[in-house]
């Protein structure tokens, strides 16, 4: 059944930012396509949406590093909701922390596939419709590693640098076609359940609030075309930078 609502697809869904984005865009009137590698990551998010009265959602498992898997996921979402996706939110990434002496080429290649190739494939799946409609929003989630290659973080920073470059190139090409592409640098830890449980004594104000981040993504989406943001950074007031 093709949805009459506009469609937002979120890739890299879990109990933190992905869940908050799903809630915010569902509240904004969107049908929500949820994509994550593990069913255990997305089923609770979809269930909570339904409990909140947002019945137009679909969860699909896919590996962002696998092109065929990604294409199949988008096909499944189009079959239910139609092809006119208006919003793509790309959060998929892989955290790697080790010495450059121990960083295996295959590990780095996988991280690049998740962040960059996955982001490219996802964009190519929604762009034909966006270009045809003359509107659309694609938001990529970056990190501190998008700007700085810290010691032992090459496995994170190399893919994030590349994703930032992809977002800039896309923004310059697609902006004149009415498609807003932006890159959001998340500079700090998000208040996910795991982070909160593992650091019970930490000041809550030192975490980024996932709902507040999601609201920023929404505001980027609804920005007037005369004042589009291509990149912004978000951090708690207590974060050093």
XYZ file of N, CA and C in Angstrom:
723
model
N 0.847 -1.197 0.000
C 0.000 0.000 0.000
C 0.882 1.246 0.000
N 0.716 2.100 -0.980
C 1.500 3.320 -1.080
C 0.989 4.344 -0.071
N 1.919 4.900 0.712
C 1.548 5.867 1.732
C 1.274 7.228 1.107
N 0.275 7.926 1.637
C -0.003 9.283 1.199
C 0.857 10.294 1.951
N 1.522 9.829 2.996
C 2.402 10.701 3.757
C 3.760 10.805 3.068
N 4.483 11.897 3.312
C 5.864 11.943 2.828
C 6.686 10.877 3.540
N 7.789 10.485 2.930
C 8.572 9.355 3.433
C 9.936 9.830 3.922
N 10.324 9.344 5.095
C 11.670 9.565 5.627
C 12.300 8.209 5.898
N 13.511 8.009 5.423
C 14.228 6.753 5.636
C 15.443 7.026 6.512
N 15.580 6.227 7.556
C 16.666 6.393 8.523
C 17.525 5.139 8.502
N 18.812 5.315 8.293
C 19.742 4.185 8.221
C 20.721 4.269 9.382
N 20.847 3.149 10.100
C 21.662 3.135 11.304
C 20.803 3.456 12.507
N 19.789 2.611 12.727
C 18.792 2.878 13.768
C 19.102 2.055 15.010
N 19.067 2.708 16.148
C 19.247 2.047 17.427
C 18.488 2.808 18.493
N 18.759 2.531 19.756
C 17.989 3.146 20.843
C 18.349 4.597 21.134
N 19.354 5.143 20.457
C 19.770 6.519 20.704
C 19.259 7.484 19.662
N 20.166 8.008 18.838
C 19.796 9.019 17.854
C 18.799 8.495 16.836
N 18.988 7.274 16.354
C 18.064 6.724 15.364
C 16.635 6.700 15.859
N 16.449 6.280 17.109
C 15.107 6.241 17.692
C 14.526 7.640 17.825
N 15.353 8.586 18.229
C 14.873 9.963 18.380
C 14.509 10.581 17.035
N 15.293 10.294 16.008
C 14.975 10.791 14.670
C 13.665 10.200 14.170
N 13.478 8.908 14.404
C 12.235 8.259 13.974
C 11.034 8.912 14.643
N 11.142 9.152 15.938
C 10.039 9.772 16.673
C 9.770 11.187 16.166
N 10.836 11.964 15.938
C 10.644 13.361 15.535
C 10.022 13.470 14.153
N 10.492 12.677 13.210
C 9.953 12.788 11.855
C 8.582 12.134 11.742
N 8.316 11.116 12.550
C 6.964 10.549 12.587
C 5.991 11.580 13.148
N 6.406 12.287 14.185
C 5.581 13.355 14.755
C 5.341 14.459 13.731
N 6.310 14.648 12.842
C 6.173 15.652 11.792
C 5.314 15.212 10.628
N 4.753 13.999 10.701
C 3.816 13.542 9.682
C 4.388 12.635 8.620
N 5.534 12.039 8.878
C 6.198 11.203 7.874
C 5.967 9.713 8.103
N 5.875 8.977 7.003
C 6.026 7.528 7.055
C 7.514 7.251 7.243
N 7.837 6.305 8.107
C 9.224 6.093 8.497
C 9.715 4.720 8.054
N 10.789 4.715 7.263
C 11.485 3.484 6.927
C 12.723 3.368 7.795
N 12.821 2.284 8.549
C 13.927 2.080 9.481
C 14.841 0.985 8.951
N 16.127 1.272 8.855
C 17.085 0.282 8.369
C 18.227 0.156 9.371
N 18.517 -1.079 9.772
C 19.650 -1.365 10.647
C 20.137 -2.772 10.366
N 21.335 -3.063 10.809
C 21.918 -4.379 10.540
C 21.249 -5.463 11.365
N 20.848 -5.132 12.583
C 20.264 -6.122 13.484
C 18.788 -5.829 13.730
N 17.980 -6.869 13.651
C 16.554 -6.711 13.931
C 16.330 -6.260 15.368
N 17.200 -6.686 16.263
C 17.063 -6.309 17.671
C 17.252 -4.808 17.880
N 17.869 -4.137 16.924
C 18.071 -2.689 17.027
C 16.846 -1.902 16.587
N 16.112 -2.432 15.615
C 15.022 -1.641 15.037
C 13.629 -2.034 15.516
N 13.425 -3.291 15.891
C 12.089 -3.705 16.314
C 11.584 -2.914 17.516
N 12.406 -2.679 18.551
C 11.915 -1.869 19.674
C 11.561 -0.444 19.264
N 12.290 0.095 18.296
C 12.009 1.457 17.831
C 10.665 1.502 17.121
N 10.421 0.539 16.234
C 9.143 0.498 15.533
C 7.993 0.259 16.508
N 8.204 -0.626 17.467
C 7.157 -0.917 18.454
C 6.796 0.332 19.249
N 7.805 1.102 19.628
C 7.542 2.318 20.387
C 6.809 3.348 19.536
N 7.156 3.443 18.255
C 6.428 4.346 17.364
C 4.952 3.979 17.317
N 4.675 2.688 17.195
C 3.292 2.225 17.132
C 2.556 2.515 18.430
N 3.241 2.360 19.554
C 2.626 2.656 20.847
C 2.289 4.133 20.983
N 3.048 4.964 20.286
C 2.810 6.409 20.316
C 1.799 6.850 19.260
N 1.243 5.881 18.538
C 0.220 6.185 17.545
C 0.735 6.407 16.144
N 2.019 6.174 15.914
C 2.608 6.344 14.582
C 2.629 4.979 13.889
N 1.609 4.695 13.121
C 1.449 3.358 12.540
C 2.124 3.199 11.182
N 2.533 4.295 10.567
C 3.151 4.210 9.235
C 4.662 4.093 9.354
N 5.116 2.912 9.737
C 6.551 2.668 9.827
C 6.843 1.252 9.359
N 8.057 1.050 8.908
C 8.490 -0.261 8.427
C 9.953 -0.440 8.788
N 10.279 -1.563 9.417
C 11.668 -1.847 9.767
C 12.215 -2.934 8.857
N 13.441 -2.714 8.379
C 14.088 -3.637 7.450
C 15.535 -3.825 7.894
N 15.997 -5.066 7.928
C 17.399 -5.307 8.249
C 18.237 -5.263 6.972
N 19.392 -4.637 7.082
C 20.321 -4.562 5.952
C 21.699 -4.222 6.481
N 22.701 -4.678 5.771
C 24.089 -4.376 6.096
C 24.536 -3.211 5.223
N 24.853 -2.080 5.845
C 25.208 -0.885 5.078
C 26.464 -1.071 4.242
N 27.278 -2.069 4.575
C 28.497 -2.314 3.799
C 28.257 -3.209 2.594
N 27.031 -3.709 2.454
C 26.684 -4.650 1.382
C 25.730 -3.965 0.409
N 26.171 -3.724 -0.801
C 25.373 -2.970 -1.773
C 24.053 -3.664 -2.071
N 24.081 -4.961 -2.311
C 22.852 -5.698 -2.624
C 21.877 -5.654 -1.458
N 22.395 -5.800 -0.254
C 21.554 -5.749 0.936
C 20.858 -4.401 1.057
N 21.586 -3.335 0.792
C 21.005 -1.999 0.863
C 19.941 -1.800 -0.210
N 20.239 -2.205 -1.419
C 19.275 -2.046 -2.502
C 17.991 -2.821 -2.215
N 18.117 -4.013 -1.663
C 16.941 -4.813 -1.322
C 16.106 -4.132 -0.241
N 16.770 -3.512 0.718
C 16.046 -2.822 1.782
C 15.230 -1.657 1.227
N 15.825 -0.885 0.341
C 15.097 0.238 -0.256
C 13.945 -0.256 -1.126
N 14.150 -1.363 -1.818
C 13.067 -1.941 -2.618
C 11.891 -2.323 -1.728
N 12.181 -2.909 -0.578
C 11.124 -3.296 0.360
C 10.349 -2.077 0.840
N 11.062 -1.007 1.151
C 10.399 0.211 1.624
C 9.569 0.843 0.513
N 10.092 0.872 -0.699
C 9.329 1.434 -1.824
C 8.071 0.626 -2.094
N 8.159 -0.679 -1.937
C 6.995 -1.533 -2.177
C 5.850 -1.174 -1.243
N 6.172 -0.821 -0.008
C 5.122 -0.482 0.956
C 4.687 0.977 0.867
N 5.649 1.888 0.776
C 5.337 3.308 0.893
C 5.329 4.072 -0.428
N 5.900 3.503 -1.480
C 6.053 4.232 -2.727
C 7.472 4.762 -2.862
N 7.742 5.432 -3.957
C 9.119 5.823 -4.282
C 9.465 7.261 -3.945
N 8.484 8.039 -3.497
C 8.728 9.473 -3.316
C 9.309 9.791 -1.940
N 10.508 9.306 -1.682
C 11.188 9.609 -0.424
C 11.600 11.077 -0.405
N 11.283 11.751 0.679
C 11.605 13.172 0.811
C 12.815 13.413 1.707
N 13.074 12.473 2.641
C 14.152 12.664 3.613
C 14.967 11.384 3.743
N 16.290 11.526 3.715
C 17.206 10.424 4.002
C 18.133 10.871 5.123
N 18.163 10.086 6.203
C 19.023 10.366 7.351
C 20.002 9.209 7.488
N 21.285 9.496 7.310
C 22.281 8.421 7.265
C 23.185 8.469 8.491
N 23.038 7.464 9.371
C 23.788 7.412 10.629
C 24.761 6.251 10.719
N 24.754 5.367 9.758
C 25.539 4.136 9.874
C 27.038 4.431 9.930
N 27.721 3.762 10.845
C 29.173 3.902 10.955
C 29.717 2.752 11.790
N 31.023 2.668 11.858
C 31.684 1.641 12.664
C 32.746 2.297 13.527
N 32.732 1.991 14.812
C 33.718 2.551 15.734
C 34.938 1.638 15.795
N 36.110 2.208 15.544
C 37.363 1.451 15.578
C 38.388 2.261 16.362
N 38.999 1.625 17.338
C 40.046 2.276 18.125
C 41.194 1.297 18.293
N 42.284 1.545 17.587
C 43.494 0.746 17.781
C 44.687 1.421 17.108
N 45.853 0.898 17.378
C 47.075 1.447 16.808
C 47.085 1.276 15.294
N 47.716 2.214 14.618
C 47.845 2.100 13.166
C 48.614 0.831 12.803
N 49.450 0.345 13.715
C 50.201 -0.887 13.469
C 49.298 -2.115 13.469
N 48.151 -1.992 14.124
C 47.233 -3.127 14.239
C 45.994 -2.990 13.362
N 45.850 -1.857 12.689
C 44.667 -1.631 11.853
C 44.776 -2.449 10.571
N 43.898 -3.413 10.426
C 43.939 -4.284 9.258
C 43.264 -3.603 8.063
N 43.827 -3.738 6.880
C 43.212 -3.145 5.690
C 41.755 -3.562 5.506
N 41.448 -4.821 5.775
C 40.064 -5.281 5.621
C 39.129 -4.569 6.590
N 39.625 -4.294 7.788
C 38.811 -3.590 8.779
C 38.526 -2.166 8.329
N 39.556 -1.488 7.842
C 39.366 -0.125 7.346
C 38.462 -0.114 6.123
N 38.623 -1.092 5.240
C 37.775 -1.161 4.051
C 36.313 -1.333 4.432
N 36.051 -2.176 5.440
C 34.679 -2.369 5.900
C 34.097 -1.078 6.461
N 34.900 -0.351 7.236
C 34.431 0.917 7.792
C 34.141 1.929 6.688
N 34.984 1.955 5.664
C 34.737 2.826 4.513
C 33.471 2.419 3.775
N 33.269 1.124 3.626
C 32.064 0.639 2.946
C 30.806 1.056 3.695
N 30.846 0.969 5.024
C 29.679 1.335 5.825
C 29.397 2.831 5.719
N 30.416 3.647 5.958
C 30.205 5.096 6.015
C 30.012 5.730 4.646
N 30.863 5.372 3.701
C 30.909 6.100 2.432
C 30.146 5.389 1.319
N 30.472 4.132 1.068
C 29.761 3.409 0.008
C 28.295 3.244 0.383
N 28.031 2.933 1.646
C 26.642 2.835 2.094
C 25.904 4.147 1.936
N 26.578 5.253 2.290
C 25.956 6.563 2.123
C 25.702 6.903 0.673
N 26.632 6.520 -0.191
C 26.464 6.747 -1.627
C 25.302 5.934 -2.180
N 25.269 4.641 -1.853
C 24.206 3.769 -2.364
C 22.842 4.249 -1.877
N 22.750 4.581 -0.599
C 21.479 5.064 -0.059
C 21.028 6.329 -0.782
N 21.966 7.233 -1.017
C 21.625 8.476 -1.719
C 21.149 8.199 -3.136
N 21.837 7.302 -3.822
C 21.449 6.978 -5.196
C 20.088 6.300 -5.265
N 19.682 5.648 -4.192
C 18.371 5.007 -4.169
C 17.228 6.015 -4.058
N 17.483 7.155 -3.439
C 16.406 8.137 -3.241
C 16.509 9.341 -4.174
N 17.681 9.583 -4.735
C 17.876 10.813 -5.513
C 17.041 10.912 -6.787
N 16.834 9.834 -7.553
C 16.013 10.001 -8.756
C 14.649 10.612 -8.464
N 14.015 10.153 -7.393
C 12.713 10.702 -7.027
C 12.834 12.137 -6.529
N 13.861 12.409 -5.732
C 14.053 13.768 -5.226
C 14.301 14.756 -6.355
N 15.146 14.368 -7.301
C 15.432 15.249 -8.439
C 14.158 15.499 -9.241
N 13.372 14.456 -9.440
C 12.123 14.588 -10.187
C 11.153 15.529 -9.483
N 11.096 15.427 -8.136
C 10.191 16.274 -7.360
C 10.730 17.698 -7.195
N 12.047 17.846 -7.364
C 12.664 19.151 -7.158
C 12.810 19.519 -5.702
N 12.829 18.509 -4.822
C 13.001 18.767 -3.394
C 13.454 17.489 -2.694
N 14.038 17.691 -1.519
C 14.493 16.555 -0.730
C 15.556 16.991 0.256
N 15.762 16.172 1.269
C 16.769 16.446 2.286
C 17.582 15.185 2.539
N 18.899 15.310 2.505
C 19.798 14.213 2.853
C 20.743 14.724 3.931
N 20.688 14.097 5.104
C 21.516 14.509 6.232
C 22.439 13.371 6.641
N 23.728 13.659 6.687
C 24.738 12.679 7.081
C 25.228 12.983 8.496
N 25.307 11.961 9.314
C 25.807 12.130 10.675
C 27.318 11.939 10.712
N 28.011 12.992 11.102
C 29.453 12.937 11.252
C 29.840 12.874 12.720
N 31.102 13.126 12.989
C 31.624 13.035 14.352
C 32.841 13.933 14.488
N 33.381 13.994 15.699
C 34.627 14.721 15.902
C 35.691 14.234 14.928
N 35.667 12.933 14.659
C 36.643 12.315 13.748
C 36.483 12.781 12.311
N 35.400 13.481 11.997
C 35.238 14.036 10.651
C 36.225 15.172 10.393
N 36.727 15.767 11.476
C 37.590 16.944 11.373
C 39.013 16.705 11.851
N 39.200 15.672 12.662
C 40.501 15.492 13.301
C 40.869 14.012 13.366
N 42.044 13.696 12.875
C 42.529 12.326 12.953
C 43.365 12.132 14.198
N 42.729 11.776 15.298
C 43.451 11.601 16.561
C 44.230 10.291 16.571
N 45.184 10.199 17.484
C 45.981 8.980 17.611
C 45.073 7.779 17.864
N 45.322 6.711 17.152
C 44.604 5.442 17.272
C 43.155 5.513 16.783
N 42.801 6.593 16.094
C 41.442 6.726 15.572
C 41.403 6.757 14.043
N 42.446 6.279 13.388
C 42.441 6.283 11.919
C 41.273 5.485 11.365
N 40.924 4.393 12.034
C 39.813 3.565 11.568
C 38.484 4.283 11.591
N 38.371 5.308 12.432
C 37.162 6.139 12.465
C 37.292 7.374 11.586
N 38.437 8.034 11.675
C 38.566 9.333 11.017
C 38.646 9.231 9.499
N 39.297 8.206 8.979
C 39.400 8.085 7.517
C 38.011 7.966 6.875
N 37.135 7.064 7.342
C 35.787 7.008 6.767
C 34.983 8.287 6.994
N 35.140 8.896 8.172
C 34.368 10.099 8.461
C 34.838 11.293 7.625
N 36.154 11.408 7.405
C 36.664 12.435 6.491
C 36.035 12.253 5.112
N 36.007 11.014 4.649
C 35.489 10.728 3.310
C 33.997 11.024 3.213
N 33.254 10.694 4.259
C 31.817 10.975 4.256
C 31.564 12.478 4.204
N 32.366 13.230 4.935
C 32.229 14.691 4.903
C 32.470 15.224 3.495
N 33.483 14.689 2.825
C 33.775 15.098 1.453
C 32.616 14.757 0.522
N 32.055 13.565 0.700
C 30.902 13.162 -0.110
C 29.751 14.137 0.080
N 29.486 14.516 1.324
C 28.370 15.425 1.595
C 28.595 16.786 0.947
N 29.838 17.276 0.970
C 30.128 18.576 0.365
C 29.939 18.545 -1.150
N 30.445 17.496 -1.769
C 30.308 17.374 -3.221
C 28.843 17.266 -3.624
N 28.092 16.448 -2.876
C 26.669 16.290 -3.172
C 25.917 17.597 -2.978
N 26.244 18.326 -1.920
C 25.543 19.582 -1.643
C 25.734 20.578 -2.779
N 26.943 20.646 -3.303
C 27.227 21.604 -4.375
C 26.557 21.211 -5.691
N 26.436 19.920 -5.921
C 25.782 19.466 -7.150
C 24.268 19.524 -7.053
N 23.733 19.164 -5.887
C 22.294 18.948 -5.770
C 21.524 20.145 -5.235
N 22.218 21.086 -4.588
C 21.520 22.259 -4.075
C 20.722 22.992 -5.139
N 21.307 23.262 -6.310
C 20.547 23.940 -7.364
C 19.344 23.142 -7.862
N 19.315 21.863 -7.567
C 18.176 21.026 -7.968
C 17.106 20.957 -6.877
N 17.314 21.718 -5.784
C 16.326 21.765 -4.718
C 16.525 20.739 -3.623
N 17.689 20.089 -3.607
C 17.936 19.036 -2.621
C 18.963 19.531 -1.609
N 18.562 19.526 -0.361
C 19.392 20.033 0.728
C 20.234 18.894 1.298
N 21.542 18.982 1.145
C 22.465 17.987 1.698
C 23.288 18.659 2.789
N 23.279 18.069 3.982
C 24.015 18.659 5.097
C 24.740 17.579 5.890
N 25.772 18.007 6.579
C 26.627 17.125 7.379
C 26.634 17.656 8.806
N 26.294 16.792 9.760
C 26.190 17.201 11.157
C 27.292 16.528 11.960
N 28.141 17.332 12.578
C 29.246 16.812 13.378
C 28.779 16.647 14.823
N 28.724 15.422 15.284
C 28.342 15.126 16.659
C 29.630 15.074 17.486
N 29.891 16.129 18.230
C 31.147 16.270 18.972
C 30.911 15.939 20.448
N 30.864 14.648 20.748
C 30.629 14.209 22.117
C 29.844 12.916 22.139
N 29.570 12.431 23.329
C 28.824 11.188 23.491
C 27.338 11.479 23.657
N 26.524 10.647 23.020
C 25.069 10.793 23.084
C 24.534 10.000 24.275
N 23.452 10.468 24.847
C 22.873 9.825 26.032
C 22.098 8.556 25.680
N 22.777 7.604 25.045
C 22.152 6.318 24.758
C 22.034 5.523 26.055
N 21.116 4.553 26.103
C 20.998 3.731 27.316
C 22.322 3.088 27.721
N 23.078 2.586 26.753
C 24.353 1.938 27.076
C 25.349 2.912 27.697
N 25.434 4.107 27.129
C 26.358 5.103 27.668
C 25.958 5.517 29.079
N 24.671 5.696 29.298
C 24.200 6.120 30.612
C 24.440 5.042 31.662
N 24.226 3.783 31.278
C 24.420 2.682 32.222
C 25.890 2.446 32.535
N 26.747 2.647 31.537
C 28.171 2.387 31.746
C 28.873 3.520 32.493
N 28.231 4.689 32.561
C 28.826 5.841 33.247
C 27.796 6.478 34.186
N 27.343 5.732 35.191
C 26.233 6.204 36.031
C 26.540 7.469 36.829
N 27.812 7.735 37.095
C 28.174 8.903 37.906
C 28.500 10.139 37.064
N 28.432 10.002 35.777
C 28.787 11.125 34.905
C 27.668 12.161 34.878
N 28.036 13.418 34.838
C 27.075 14.519 34.765
C 26.255 14.383 33.485
N 24.942 14.332 33.622
C 24.076 14.143 32.456
C 24.227 15.287 31.460
N 24.627 16.457 31.944
C 24.785 17.607 31.055
C 26.021 17.508 30.168
N 26.850 16.488 30.402
C 28.028 16.298 29.557
C 27.730 15.399 28.362
N 26.505 14.880 28.288
C 26.064 14.092 27.136
C 25.260 14.963 26.181
N 25.310 14.624 24.889
C 24.352 15.195 23.941
C 23.024 14.468 24.113
N 21.942 15.215 24.140
C 20.611 14.627 24.255
C 20.105 14.243 22.868
N 19.748 12.982 22.687
C 19.379 12.497 21.352
C 18.125 13.172 20.811
N 17.173 13.484 21.680
C 15.963 14.170 21.213
C 16.284 15.589 20.745
N 17.219 16.240 21.436
C 17.619 17.592 21.033
C 18.364 17.562 19.699
N 19.183 16.534 19.503
C 19.856 16.384 18.207
C 18.819 16.192 17.110
N 17.835 15.327 17.369
C 16.798 15.051 16.371
C 16.026 16.314 16.007
N 15.793 17.162 16.982
C 15.101 18.424 16.706
C 15.943 19.306 15.780
N 17.260 19.281 15.969
C 18.143 20.039 15.081
C 18.076 19.499 13.656
N 18.046 18.172 13.517
C 17.903 17.577 12.185
C 16.588 18.024 11.547
N 15.534 18.048 12.328
C 14.241 18.489 11.799
C 14.320 19.942 11.324
N 14.940 20.794 12.118
C 15.060 22.198 11.741
C 15.900 22.366 10.477
N 16.917 21.531 10.300
C 17.670 21.555 9.045
C 16.763 21.191 7.873
N 15.917 20.200 8.086
C 15.024 19.758 7.014
C 14.054 20.856 6.587
N 13.555 21.616 7.531
C 12.530 22.618 7.201
C 13.131 24.003 6.941
N 14.440 24.121 6.881
C 15.059 25.413 6.588
C 14.581 25.975 5.254
N 14.335 27.279 5.201
C 14.023 27.903 3.913
C 15.200 27.755 2.952
N 14.908 27.654 1.675
C 15.975 27.483 0.685
C 16.930 28.668 0.631
N 16.488 29.806 1.112
C 17.350 30.993 1.081
C 18.421 30.965 2.166
N 18.302 30.026 3.105
C 19.260 29.978 4.227
C 19.596 28.537 4.590
N 20.101 27.774 3.656
C 20.460 26.382 3.919
C 21.813 26.268 4.609
N 21.880 25.394 5.585
C 23.127 25.031 6.249
C 23.710 23.803 5.564
N 25.028 23.841 5.276
C 25.656 22.632 4.729
C 26.329 21.819 5.828
N 26.822 22.489 6.856
C 27.473 21.759 7.949
C 27.294 22.506 9.258
N 27.053 21.756 10.316
C 27.035 22.344 11.650
C 27.588 21.333 12.640
N 28.032 21.844 13.778
C 28.540 20.953 14.813
C 27.705 21.110 16.078
N 27.514 19.997 16.761
C 26.717 19.958 17.978
C 27.556 19.352 19.094
N 27.508 19.989 20.265
C 28.231 19.454 21.425
C 27.570 19.967 22.697
N 27.752 19.267 23.813
C 27.254 19.778 25.091
C 28.027 21.031 25.496
N 27.413 21.858 26.312
C 28.075 23.092 26.746
C 29.357 22.803 27.524
N 29.448 21.613 28.116
C 30.611 21.252 28.927
C 31.753 20.660 28.105
N 31.501 20.351 26.837
C 32.501 19.681 26.007
C 33.642 20.633 25.643
N 34.879 20.169 25.782
C 36.035 20.957 25.369
C 36.245 20.807 23.862
N 36.556 21.921 23.215
C 36.811 21.864 21.776
C 37.748 22.978 21.364
